[in-house]
């Protein structure tokens, strides 16, 4: 029994049918962790991207090193680090939040690169035109550069959403009850790993196919040249 | 406890990580070429198997694959009367290699398709067989194009090896967790381990850059 | 006159709904040097590409050296040829491409030895000797260890010609071999082709816009228009007194013998 739902081991088919609702409960957690982790990655990545683009090296260089460091070290170890080290400094977060934070930190290294490429792609001329119009730097950034950069980066960011989803099972090590952890527990208790683990594989395939189709749809639908200026 | 006393067990773990990375990257590269070329085959069976492999291993999570190989496969083996219990090392290398190979296969396919049609036509005009054209003309031109992405995948693979600690293989992440359990000195242990992974990634990146330069020598000849 | 070495018998070639070759009849005798001229899109390249088996045909029969190229006789009937048959037929043909199509990852010498070693199964030593002789013929003996990107366009095309010759084909196909070259490099390539043309047994089929050159080396010039031969004849006749209105129009547009300016322009475009 898990989440108050019993399983039926009378036959393979009955077993599979009875654990599906349990796995779907886990899937909800998986999706929640994905969305929260992605959101953190979007925000942190933007911060990193802006710091890396800073005109002084004192700011841009550390941001570059941090990006490289985060990108080159395993999510699992980063997660353990946050899970065990944060409480030592008085920050006690629920496992789910720590997990989402770890996902967000790991993927901020990737999203910051996407932002950078997107911002660079927006014509330098746009900056100059804005200056000629005497807009402030912040206004130029929020009203002219960002609206053009965003549609360009969304598909690439979307691909990372799919990657994050595939990394969520790592959170099982800090007891987050996402899909794989749920399947593992069912396996531990019934000694039948084959069915729950295979079902998780199948559910993952469905999720990634849907998510990838969504990303491709966005890629087709988004304006290629950016939102026209008012 | 002095942090230096953590080093010997951590270095032992790092050595396991290095071995896992090397073996699974080699396995991954072999699979990447086999199925990347397979996806371009005219034979529908080879093509279908290649597409299936690539989609399944890219579409599911590495940890799911690892658990499936380690926990579920033996049960499937039992059902048909074969002992499919894999030692953790084998399950680890297999899962890592199969996973990274699927990503690599797409890179291989893309690079081969990017070889200009002209080159195949020149090969045909010189009467090369399709197989010779692939091995002598297309692949040598495609490999340098694959190398930058292969470099990224190798680092990805190094990071992914940490997951095998979850099937109790004594790699770097596993040793770290043990020491933390024992000493509760998490800040020191994990900081140390993060830097060790970072160092290994830098070395691996440098190594891949050298490999990249050596397979693309002809591009820069005389410059 | 001897049996033709190349014979197109009512050959039809379509790309989708566009008919590029429309029941083309065309033949070439052994050792003959034939130049094909004609407006863009008239099907000149298509003829050469069909001969090199780079493009298939929709109808008709192409004969090369007495055998059908795209067909095999099985049970007294002509049927689609196997890869094996075409492999054997391709031994008779060599092709020089407009864009050279050298192998960028091989040195000049390996560009010349690779196919003789792998396809003709020559020993490394034989292939190397053959390559060095050919490089001398095209005047590039001192460039053997360079990579194609280190050479000028004219040098690359000379390697392209030497590479095709290394297979010792009986028929050489040239598809606008100087069109991709800067005007000052055209001459060196034409000289190499001219030397080849002096070999009596080599059959040559050349698509070019270099009218002056065509006049010098060809036994016959064919004017292609909309997938058919509109007019053909010895260069002296076809260039000096074309009979068809289309030919006259084309020649007037491309080459005006009375005005040096027009000719220069043609070779620059060419
Ligand atoms: N792969 C293809 N798919 C579709 N149409 C094609 C293809 N190759 C050639 N064609 C068409 O066939 C026609 C004849 O092409 P071909 O290359 O033989 O002309 P050409 O006489 O060599 O012209 P040019 O002087 O421009 O080289 C053209 O209209 C061309 O657009
Ligand atoms: Mg042409």
XYZ file of C-alpha atoms and ligand atoms in Angstrom:
755
model
C 0.000 0.000 0.000
C 1.224 3.459 -0.903
C -0.667 6.779 -0.777
C -3.493 4.722 0.704
C -3.853 2.730 -2.500
C -3.561 -1.051 -2.403
C -2.076 -3.195 -5.114
C -3.432 -6.411 -6.475
C -0.803 -9.091 -7.126
C -3.192 -11.747 -8.427
C -1.928 -11.320 -11.983
C 0.569 -9.143 -13.846
C -2.197 -7.249 -15.553
C -4.115 -6.636 -12.343
C -0.875 -5.569 -10.666
C -0.071 -3.101 -13.412
C -3.590 -1.701 -13.347
C -3.599 -1.355 -9.581
C -0.266 0.477 -9.344
C -0.960 2.878 -12.207
C -2.808 5.371 -9.956
C 0.115 5.244 -7.518
C 2.625 5.921 -10.274
C 0.471 8.771 -11.545
C 0.610 10.288 -8.060
C 4.385 10.135 -8.396
C 4.118 11.637 -11.851
C 2.369 14.685 -10.409
C 5.351 15.206 -8.083
C 7.706 14.716 -11.054
C 5.891 17.401 -13.022
C 5.784 19.768 -10.050
C 9.508 19.369 -9.438
C 10.167 19.894 -13.159
C 8.165 23.090 -13.318
C 9.600 24.566 -10.123
C 13.154 23.551 -11.045
C 12.714 25.056 -14.510
C 11.392 28.293 -13.052
C 14.395 28.589 -10.720
C 16.720 27.811 -13.628
C 15.103 30.545 -15.719
C 15.536 33.180 -13.017
C 19.026 32.151 -11.849
C 20.163 31.728 -15.433
C 19.047 35.238 -16.287
C 20.968 36.611 -13.318
C 24.079 34.702 -14.410
C 23.669 35.850 -18.010
C 23.390 39.501 -17.005
C 26.425 39.203 -14.707
C 28.442 37.510 -17.452
C 27.575 40.352 -19.814
C 28.702 42.961 -17.284
C 31.244 45.439 -18.611
C 33.715 44.931 -15.735
C 35.735 41.751 -15.422
C 35.399 41.782 -11.630
C 31.751 40.889 -12.141
C 31.773 38.887 -15.373
C 34.709 36.642 -14.573
C 33.358 35.108 -11.338
C 30.020 34.576 -13.070
C 31.815 32.700 -15.862
C 33.699 30.518 -13.384
C 30.538 29.743 -11.417
C 28.712 28.744 -14.608
C 31.559 26.453 -15.635
C 31.813 24.943 -12.163
C 28.094 24.264 -11.886
C 27.956 22.813 -15.383
C 30.885 20.468 -14.797
C 29.781 18.926 -11.485
C 27.102 16.250 -10.998
C 23.559 17.133 -10.040
C 23.576 14.355 -7.447
C 26.535 15.834 -5.569
C 25.122 19.352 -5.807
C 21.884 18.015 -4.391
C 23.641 16.308 -1.478
C 25.600 19.492 -0.898
C 22.436 21.594 -0.622
C 20.608 18.941 1.374
C 23.277 18.527 4.043
C 25.120 21.843 4.006
C 22.253 24.363 3.964
C 20.871 23.160 7.327
C 24.296 23.720 8.873
C 23.762 27.397 8.117
C 20.273 27.377 9.537
C 18.452 27.041 6.224
C 16.120 24.083 6.559
C 14.074 23.379 3.460
C 11.711 20.503 2.720
C 13.342 17.831 0.579
C 11.148 18.722 -2.380
C 12.260 22.363 -2.341
C 15.917 21.411 -1.925
C 15.540 19.092 -4.893
C 13.908 21.724 -7.075
C 16.601 24.188 -6.027
C 19.344 21.732 -7.026
C 17.703 21.235 -10.424
C 17.397 24.991 -10.813
C 21.035 25.601 -9.912
C 22.355 22.892 -12.235
C 20.280 24.074 -15.179
C 20.887 27.782 -14.593
C 24.343 27.146 -16.035
C 22.714 25.917 -19.232
C 19.941 28.509 -19.444
C 22.391 31.358 -18.882
C 24.241 30.255 -22.035
C 20.963 30.225 -23.951
C 20.142 33.744 -22.809
C 23.608 34.936 -23.746
C 23.297 33.541 -27.250
C 19.810 35.034 -27.566
C 20.921 38.471 -26.450
C 23.899 38.408 -28.770
C 21.666 37.457 -31.660
C 19.637 40.623 -31.210
C 21.280 43.011 -33.550
C 23.785 45.380 -32.014
C 22.260 47.998 -34.237
C 19.162 47.860 -32.079
C 21.199 49.127 -29.146
C 22.504 52.001 -31.178
C 19.107 52.889 -32.542
C 17.761 52.960 -29.006
C 20.570 55.184 -27.871
C 19.849 57.532 -30.734
C 16.255 57.686 -29.509
C 17.683 58.623 -26.103
C 16.150 55.692 -24.218
C 17.748 54.763 -20.910
C 19.797 51.592 -20.741
C 17.231 49.787 -18.600
C 14.396 50.846 -20.842
C 16.325 49.718 -23.902
C 16.890 46.358 -22.281
C 13.336 45.744 -21.080
C 11.463 47.267 -24.005
C 13.644 46.575 -27.007
C 16.246 43.886 -26.444
C 14.229 41.472 -24.308
C 11.083 41.380 -26.484
C 13.255 40.407 -29.419
C 15.501 37.977 -27.588
C 12.754 36.030 -25.811
C 11.094 34.367 -28.829
C 14.503 33.248 -30.033
C 15.443 31.500 -26.800
C 12.160 29.820 -25.881
C 12.640 26.632 -27.964
C 16.166 26.108 -26.606
C 14.936 26.672 -23.073
C 12.106 24.243 -23.727
C 14.617 21.520 -24.510
C 16.095 22.021 -21.056
C 12.640 21.650 -19.539
C 12.582 18.145 -21.035
C 16.095 17.460 -19.681
C 15.110 18.610 -16.208
C 12.164 16.236 -16.274
C 14.531 13.354 -17.000
C 16.754 14.406 -14.078
C 13.946 14.525 -11.511
C 14.468 10.847 -10.476
C 17.764 11.943 -8.916
C 15.648 13.661 -6.265
C 14.599 10.233 -5.013
C 17.878 10.097 -3.042
C 16.575 12.790 -0.701
C 13.265 10.929 -0.313
C 11.215 12.940 -2.799
C 8.380 10.624 -3.858
C 8.635 11.226 -7.588
C 7.690 8.586 -10.126
C 10.848 6.448 -10.035
C 11.033 6.460 -6.248
C 7.424 5.313 -6.060
C 8.148 2.496 -8.523
C 11.239 1.499 -6.568
C 9.289 1.335 -3.322
C 6.594 -0.795 -4.940
C 9.351 -3.060 -6.261
C 11.023 -3.297 -2.854
C 7.765 -4.334 -1.243
C 6.451 -6.738 -3.858
C 9.790 -8.058 -5.179
C 8.440 -7.291 -8.616
C 10.571 -4.519 -10.089
C 9.917 -5.415 -13.692
C 6.395 -4.067 -13.993
C 6.633 -0.778 -12.069
C 10.041 0.163 -13.514
C 8.949 -0.661 -17.067
C 5.774 1.360 -16.543
C 7.829 4.329 -15.372
C 9.919 3.992 -18.541
C 6.750 4.010 -20.631
C 5.280 6.979 -18.770
C 8.543 8.851 -19.254
C 8.448 8.153 -22.976
C 4.929 9.578 -23.153
C 5.915 12.653 -21.145
C 9.017 13.422 -23.179
C 7.255 12.843 -26.499
C 4.469 15.238 -25.457
C 6.899 17.818 -24.100
C 9.142 17.635 -27.178
C 6.119 18.019 -29.433
C 5.152 21.091 -27.427
C 8.614 22.576 -27.838
C 8.545 21.930 -31.578
C 5.117 23.528 -31.806
C 6.385 26.645 -30.025
C 9.407 26.743 -32.292
C 7.114 26.792 -35.334
C 4.607 29.249 -33.902
C 6.936 31.861 -32.454
C 7.717 34.836 -34.668
C 11.166 34.348 -36.112
C 12.082 38.002 -36.333
C 10.876 39.003 -32.921
C 7.989 41.134 -31.762
C 7.753 44.304 -33.824
C 8.599 47.533 -32.048
C 5.797 49.897 -31.154
C 39.074 15.194 11.661
C 41.633 16.696 9.260
C 40.259 17.066 5.746
C 43.379 15.467 4.301
C 42.393 12.199 5.888
C 39.394 12.128 3.549
C 41.635 12.185 0.525
C 42.790 8.551 0.248
C 39.275 7.062 0.182
C 38.027 9.868 -2.070
C 40.897 9.309 -4.502
C 40.056 5.615 -4.589
C 36.507 6.592 -5.451
C 37.728 9.041 -8.086
C 39.697 6.247 -9.727
C 36.494 4.180 -9.986
C 34.760 7.224 -11.479
C 37.530 7.620 -14.052
C 37.299 3.966 -15.056
C 33.519 4.107 -15.308
C 33.757 7.230 -17.449
C 36.321 5.733 -19.794
C 34.563 2.404 -20.292
C 31.097 3.852 -20.706
C 32.296 6.608 -23.044
C 33.980 4.008 -25.247
C 30.857 1.847 -25.216
C 28.772 4.940 -25.916
C 30.958 5.931 -28.870
C 30.673 2.457 -30.420
C 26.879 2.483 -30.003
C 26.685 6.057 -31.310
C 28.420 5.116 -34.557
C 26.562 1.830 -34.960
C 23.093 3.301 -34.477
C 23.837 6.731 -35.967
C 24.890 5.009 -39.206
C 22.086 2.484 -38.729
C 19.483 5.245 -38.699
C 20.650 6.244 -42.196
C 20.425 2.692 -43.521
C 18.131 1.768 -46.395
C 17.316 -1.501 -44.645
C 14.069 -0.856 -42.764
C 14.894 -3.366 -40.024
C 18.263 -1.781 -39.200
C 16.733 1.672 -39.480
C 13.797 0.758 -37.229
C 15.974 -0.819 -34.551
C 18.242 2.237 -34.567
C 15.362 4.683 -34.260
C 13.810 2.587 -31.482
C 17.057 2.469 -29.528
C 17.661 6.200 -29.880
C 14.122 7.215 -28.948
C 13.833 4.884 -25.964
C 17.142 5.844 -24.385
C 16.770 9.551 -25.078
C 13.134 9.581 -24.088
C 13.519 8.031 -20.647
C 15.597 8.948 -17.662
C 19.100 7.536 -17.124
C 18.285 6.589 -13.550
C 15.199 4.699 -14.724
C 17.417 2.831 -17.216
C 20.000 2.065 -14.539
C 17.382 0.759 -12.093
C 15.708 -1.215 -14.834
C 18.960 -2.960 -15.755
C 19.934 -3.558 -12.151
C 16.615 -4.413 -10.490
C 14.157 -5.392 -13.210
C 16.303 -7.294 -15.712
C 17.217 -10.131 -13.297
C 13.496 -10.748 -12.812
C 12.918 -10.885 -16.540
C 15.833 -13.314 -16.691
C 14.315 -15.465 -13.980
C 11.085 -15.695 -15.920
C 12.870 -17.137 -18.955
C 15.390 -19.097 -16.907
C 18.559 -17.102 -17.587
C 20.678 -15.525 -14.889
C 20.608 -11.848 -15.820
C 21.817 -10.534 -12.487
C 24.415 -7.950 -13.451
C 27.258 -6.918 -11.158
C 26.901 -3.192 -10.339
C 29.911 -2.303 -12.534
C 28.397 -3.999 -15.550
C 24.957 -2.496 -14.980
C 26.551 0.912 -14.476
C 28.759 0.845 -17.574
C 25.919 -0.600 -19.631
C 23.358 1.997 -18.535
C 25.764 4.909 -18.944
C 27.021 3.687 -22.324
C 23.548 2.921 -23.671
C 22.287 6.320 -22.542
C 25.143 8.455 -23.860
C 25.297 6.321 -27.031
C 21.721 7.297 -27.909
C 22.564 10.981 -27.665
C 25.791 10.395 -29.600
C 23.940 8.511 -32.337
C 21.960 11.632 -33.200
C 25.205 13.595 -33.379
C 26.772 10.997 -35.677
C 23.704 10.939 -37.925
C 23.601 14.735 -38.144
C 27.290 15.025 -38.984
C 27.105 12.353 -41.678
C 24.071 13.996 -43.236
C 25.934 17.297 -43.256
C 28.619 15.887 -45.592
C 27.866 17.527 -48.954
C 26.133 15.411 -51.591
C 28.969 16.352 -53.952
C 31.336 14.175 -51.972
C 29.183 11.076 -52.404
C 28.877 11.843 -56.116
C 32.635 12.116 -56.465
C 32.905 8.784 -54.648
C 30.432 7.178 -57.019
C 32.202 8.604 -60.056
C 35.406 6.972 -58.785
C 33.463 3.730 -58.380
C 33.676 3.397 -54.607
C 31.063 1.039 -53.176
C 28.501 2.702 -50.873
C 30.268 1.131 -47.906
C 33.659 2.462 -49.003
C 32.119 5.890 -49.579
C 30.809 5.854 -46.019
C 34.058 4.751 -44.383
C 36.614 6.453 -46.621
C 34.856 9.645 -47.622
C 31.889 10.568 -45.417
C 33.016 9.507 -41.943
C 36.501 11.051 -41.996
C 34.868 14.371 -42.903
C 32.021 13.967 -40.414
C 34.085 12.990 -37.355
C 35.718 16.401 -36.809
C 32.237 17.957 -36.896
C 31.090 15.590 -34.154
C 33.976 16.274 -31.805
C 32.792 19.457 -30.022
C 29.457 17.828 -29.130
C 31.211 14.585 -28.196
C 33.303 16.648 -25.771
C 30.134 17.911 -24.088
C 28.678 14.417 -23.990
C 31.835 13.012 -22.388
C 31.599 15.566 -19.574
C 27.893 14.784 -19.261
C 28.839 11.136 -18.939
C 31.425 11.875 -16.255
C 28.755 13.688 -14.246
C 26.267 10.883 -14.814
C 28.641 8.307 -13.320
C 27.711 9.742 -9.913
C 24.350 7.994 -10.273
C 25.906 4.533 -10.090
C 26.622 5.204 -6.434
C 22.900 4.526 -6.010
C 23.442 0.870 -6.909
C 26.239 0.819 -4.328
C 29.220 1.079 -6.639
C 32.179 2.602 -4.780
C 32.714 5.669 -6.948
C 33.548 9.173 -5.799
C 29.964 10.116 -4.933
C 29.545 6.870 -2.988
C 32.693 7.436 -0.927
C 31.597 10.979 -0.193
C 28.273 9.789 1.133
C 30.040 7.183 3.298
C 32.425 9.703 4.809
C 29.591 12.120 5.463
C 27.632 9.395 7.219
C 30.635 8.643 9.348
C 31.877 12.156 10.185
C 28.845 14.409 9.629
C 31.373 16.872 8.161
C 29.242 17.496 5.093
C 30.532 20.937 4.082
C 34.144 19.810 3.813
C 33.405 16.491 2.155
C 31.053 17.808 -0.490
C 33.135 20.887 -1.264
C 36.124 18.619 -1.759
C 34.161 16.247 -3.951
C 32.673 19.017 -6.091
C 36.160 20.325 -6.785
C 37.409 16.833 -7.613
C 34.628 16.396 -10.168
C 35.382 19.844 -11.563
C 39.066 18.956 -11.903
C 38.262 15.705 -13.690
C 35.897 17.557 -16.031
C 38.604 20.075 -16.907
C 41.082 17.299 -17.671
C 38.502 15.449 -19.757
C 37.639 18.631 -21.661
C 41.311 19.275 -22.381
C 41.707 15.695 -23.563
C 38.696 15.979 -25.885
C 40.070 19.254 -27.284
C 43.343 17.500 -28.143
C 41.418 14.667 -29.781
C 39.347 17.210 -31.688
C 42.428 18.929 -32.979
C 44.093 15.690 -34.003
C 41.156 14.346 -36.048
C 40.714 17.726 -37.725
C 44.371 18.239 -38.569
C 43.720 18.335 -42.300
C 41.461 21.363 -41.848
C 44.210 23.523 -40.471
C 47.134 22.156 -42.484
C 49.442 24.910 -43.685
C 47.755 27.588 -41.617
C 32.258 4.545 -89.046
C 32.705 2.326 -85.983
C 30.066 1.325 -83.415
C 29.234 4.282 -81.139
C 30.734 4.049 -77.642
C 27.868 6.121 -76.218
C 24.334 5.923 -77.516
C 21.209 7.543 -76.054
C 18.140 5.840 -77.488
C 14.931 7.844 -76.911
C 16.003 8.665 -73.368
C 13.462 10.423 -71.187
C 14.382 12.090 -67.906
C 11.880 13.829 -65.679
C 12.232 15.664 -62.395
C 8.754 15.481 -60.977
C 6.491 16.863 -63.663
C 9.321 18.621 -65.504
C 10.626 16.718 -68.509
C 14.314 17.527 -68.769
C 15.299 15.096 -71.527
C 12.610 14.450 -74.082
C 13.253 11.251 -76.084
C 16.870 12.232 -76.588
C 18.826 10.460 -79.337
C 22.525 11.080 -79.199
C 25.648 9.099 -79.957
C 29.402 9.432 -79.718
C 32.048 7.391 -81.553
C 35.124 5.992 -79.794
C 37.832 8.619 -79.493
C 35.517 11.422 -80.493
C 35.705 14.758 -78.685
C 32.232 16.204 -78.378
C 31.323 19.552 -76.875
C 27.839 20.221 -75.590
C 26.660 23.795 -75.501
C 23.280 25.279 -74.758
C 21.324 27.582 -72.491
C 21.074 27.025 -68.759
C 18.598 24.320 -67.823
C 18.656 22.667 -71.253
C 19.776 19.347 -69.762
C 23.528 19.366 -70.481
C 24.606 18.330 -67.003
C 21.806 15.808 -66.863
C 23.249 13.953 -69.882
C 26.648 13.660 -68.201
C 25.165 12.750 -64.836
C 23.090 9.971 -66.383
C 26.247 8.570 -67.971
C 28.049 8.675 -64.613
C 25.009 6.917 -63.029
C 24.426 9.863 -60.718
C 20.951 10.313 -62.147
C 18.588 7.566 -63.287
C 16.440 7.598 -66.420
C 12.679 7.284 -66.812
C 12.508 5.781 -70.273
C 14.681 4.725 -73.210
C 18.059 2.989 -73.169
C 21.563 4.343 -72.713
C 24.255 2.220 -74.366
C 27.873 2.443 -73.308
C 30.469 0.399 -75.160
C 27.798 -1.885 -76.573
C 26.050 -2.604 -73.282
C 23.000 -0.950 -71.742
C 24.070 1.221 -68.791
C 20.877 1.354 -66.797
C 19.622 -2.081 -67.810
C 20.715 -5.673 -67.832
C 19.608 -8.375 -70.175
C 17.900 -11.053 -68.159
C 15.808 -13.708 -69.887
C 16.119 -11.891 -73.202
C 14.553 -8.751 -71.723
C 16.040 -5.472 -70.573
C 15.541 -4.999 -66.862
C 16.716 -2.456 -64.320
C 20.437 -2.915 -63.748
C 21.891 -4.222 -60.504
C 24.444 -2.243 -58.515
C 27.006 -4.840 -59.596
C 26.345 -4.199 -63.272
C 26.633 -0.452 -62.823
C 29.812 -0.894 -60.827
C 31.309 -2.707 -63.828
C 30.001 -0.109 -66.272
C 31.373 2.819 -64.256
C 34.887 1.492 -64.812
C 34.672 2.857 -68.334
C 33.793 6.391 -67.256
C 35.436 9.241 -65.415
C 34.036 12.621 -64.491
C 35.395 16.088 -63.758
C 33.039 18.275 -61.738
C 32.322 21.966 -61.919
C 33.041 22.359 -58.191
C 36.060 19.954 -58.345
C 34.617 17.801 -55.510
C 38.061 16.872 -54.224
C 38.188 14.991 -50.924
C 39.139 17.736 -48.450
C 40.516 15.348 -45.830
C 43.058 13.731 -48.147
C 46.299 15.129 -49.484
C 46.504 15.736 -53.194
C 48.385 12.482 -53.653
C 45.868 10.482 -51.647
C 43.056 12.005 -53.657
C 44.738 10.333 -56.623
C 45.697 7.016 -55.032
C 42.655 6.233 -52.866
C 40.344 4.956 -55.609
C 43.044 3.062 -57.560
C 43.996 1.260 -54.329
C 40.496 0.590 -52.995
C 38.612 0.095 -56.240
C 41.178 -1.084 -58.795
C 43.113 -2.945 -56.073
C 46.431 -1.532 -57.232
C 49.365 -1.896 -54.876
C 50.309 1.225 -52.921
C 53.492 1.505 -54.940
C 51.792 1.245 -58.323
C 49.115 3.733 -57.294
C 51.702 6.152 -56.065
C 53.746 5.938 -59.246
C 50.627 6.464 -61.309
C 49.634 9.450 -59.165
C 53.045 11.053 -59.434
C 53.056 10.663 -63.225
C 49.634 12.274 -63.451
C 50.602 15.109 -61.124
C 53.546 15.781 -63.385
C 51.223 15.791 -66.382
C 49.064 18.482 -64.771
C 52.110 20.346 -63.485
C 51.512 19.831 -59.768
C 54.282 17.408 -58.811
C 55.435 19.753 -56.043
C 51.958 20.052 -54.473
C 51.453 16.332 -53.781
C 51.529 16.584 -49.987
C 49.231 19.584 -49.670
C 45.537 19.483 -48.874
C 43.026 20.740 -51.460
C 42.174 23.875 -49.481
C 45.791 24.960 -49.770
C 45.563 25.109 -53.568
C 44.093 27.677 -55.941
C 40.904 26.827 -57.808
C 42.799 26.161 -61.012
C 45.194 23.824 -59.227
C 42.299 22.028 -57.552
C 40.598 21.437 -60.860
C 43.846 20.080 -62.327
C 43.935 17.639 -59.412
C 40.310 16.805 -60.214
C 41.282 15.935 -63.777
C 44.293 13.902 -62.648
C 42.113 12.043 -60.134
C 39.646 11.043 -62.844
C 42.513 9.974 -65.122
C 43.997 7.779 -62.392
C 41.137 5.336 -62.953
C 42.088 5.063 -66.664
C 38.560 5.516 -68.011
C 37.842 5.243 -71.731
C 35.331 8.060 -71.571
C 35.885 11.355 -69.787
C 33.022 13.613 -68.850
C 33.680 17.271 -68.094
C 30.832 19.332 -66.649
C 31.752 23.008 -67.027
C 35.222 22.386 -65.596
C 36.205 26.059 -65.661
C 32.930 27.707 -64.646
C 33.827 27.986 -60.972
C 37.240 29.510 -61.657
C 38.454 33.076 -61.620
C 39.041 34.138 -65.244
C 42.838 34.235 -64.876
C 42.897 30.573 -63.803
C 40.825 29.233 -66.693
C 43.756 28.947 -69.099
C 45.834 26.516 -67.038
C 42.912 24.093 -66.770
C 42.025 24.344 -70.456
C 45.656 23.553 -71.332
C 45.487 20.335 -69.343
C 42.246 19.331 -71.063
C 43.742 20.232 -74.435
C 46.674 17.886 -73.774
C 44.261 15.116 -72.860
C 42.281 15.725 -76.038
C 45.365 14.887 -78.048
C 45.185 11.300 -76.834
C 43.420 9.557 -79.652
C 41.604 6.739 -77.872
C 40.102 8.853 -75.110
C 36.475 9.708 -75.759
C 35.608 13.131 -74.378
C 32.282 14.721 -73.609
C 32.630 18.327 -72.540
C 30.031 20.814 -71.391
C 31.443 24.313 -71.561
C 30.760 27.949 -72.225
C 34.303 28.453 -73.562
C 33.354 28.680 -77.237
C 36.852 29.458 -78.491
C 38.188 26.390 -76.721
C 35.326 24.208 -77.976
C 36.118 25.282 -81.506
C 39.778 24.270 -81.082
C 39.463 20.839 -79.558
C 36.140 19.333 -80.600
C 35.368 17.065 -83.499
C 31.708 17.919 -83.086
C 29.598 20.447 -81.251
C 26.040 19.719 -80.086
C 23.694 22.543 -79.327
C 21.178 21.475 -76.662
C 17.873 23.175 -76.229
C 15.022 22.079 -73.971
C 16.279 18.536 -73.574
C 16.952 17.773 -77.221
C 19.759 18.308 -79.665
C 18.682 21.300 -81.669
C 21.674 21.318 -83.997
C 25.021 19.535 -84.267
C 28.037 19.556 -86.531
C 31.764 20.220 -86.821
C 32.708 23.384 -84.892
C 33.756 25.205 -88.043
C 30.236 24.827 -89.457
C 28.147 25.221 -86.319
C 29.935 28.292 -85.082
C 30.353 30.013 -88.444
C 27.103 29.222 -90.158
C 24.479 27.906 -87.730
C 21.286 26.811 -89.464
C 18.713 26.929 -86.688
C 17.328 30.215 -85.438
C 17.740 29.094 -81.785
C 21.418 28.334 -82.343
C 22.012 31.689 -83.944
C 20.275 33.447 -81.100
C 22.255 31.523 -78.474
C 25.590 32.087 -80.170
C 24.887 35.751 -80.655
C 24.110 36.089 -76.948
C 27.088 34.109 -75.686
C 29.851 34.761 -78.157
C 30.127 37.544 -80.626
C 33.291 36.875 -82.676
C 33.363 40.465 -83.881
C 33.552 41.926 -80.438
C 36.357 40.916 -78.078
C 34.352 42.388 -75.245
C 31.560 39.892 -75.708
C 33.968 36.976 -75.639
C 35.646 38.093 -72.473
C 32.305 38.415 -70.851
C 31.365 34.903 -71.903
C 34.466 33.401 -70.367
C 34.006 35.421 -67.217
C 30.462 34.167 -66.898
C 31.384 30.725 -68.151
N 17.715 17.148 -58.717
C 16.882 17.904 -59.455
N 15.599 18.087 -59.058
C 14.751 18.831 -59.789
N 15.073 19.421 -60.933
C 16.327 19.300 -61.379
C 17.301 18.530 -60.658
N 18.461 18.572 -61.337
C 18.225 19.321 -62.428
N 16.959 19.751 -62.469
C 16.339 20.571 -63.526
O 16.615 19.956 -64.749
C 16.836 20.919 -65.751
C 18.111 20.605 -66.479
O 19.184 20.700 -65.575
P 20.694 20.603 -66.023
O 21.499 20.743 -64.778
O 20.894 19.383 -66.821
O 20.855 21.895 -66.910
P 22.183 22.463 -67.585
O 21.936 22.456 -69.016
O 23.364 21.726 -67.086
O 22.174 23.942 -67.073
P 23.379 24.845 -66.503
O 24.019 25.489 -67.666
O 22.672 25.839 -65.641
O 24.294 23.964 -65.737
C 16.832 22.263 -65.062
O 15.589 22.885 -65.326
C 16.972 21.943 -63.619
O 16.256 22.875 -62.858
Mg 24.934 22.175 -65.672
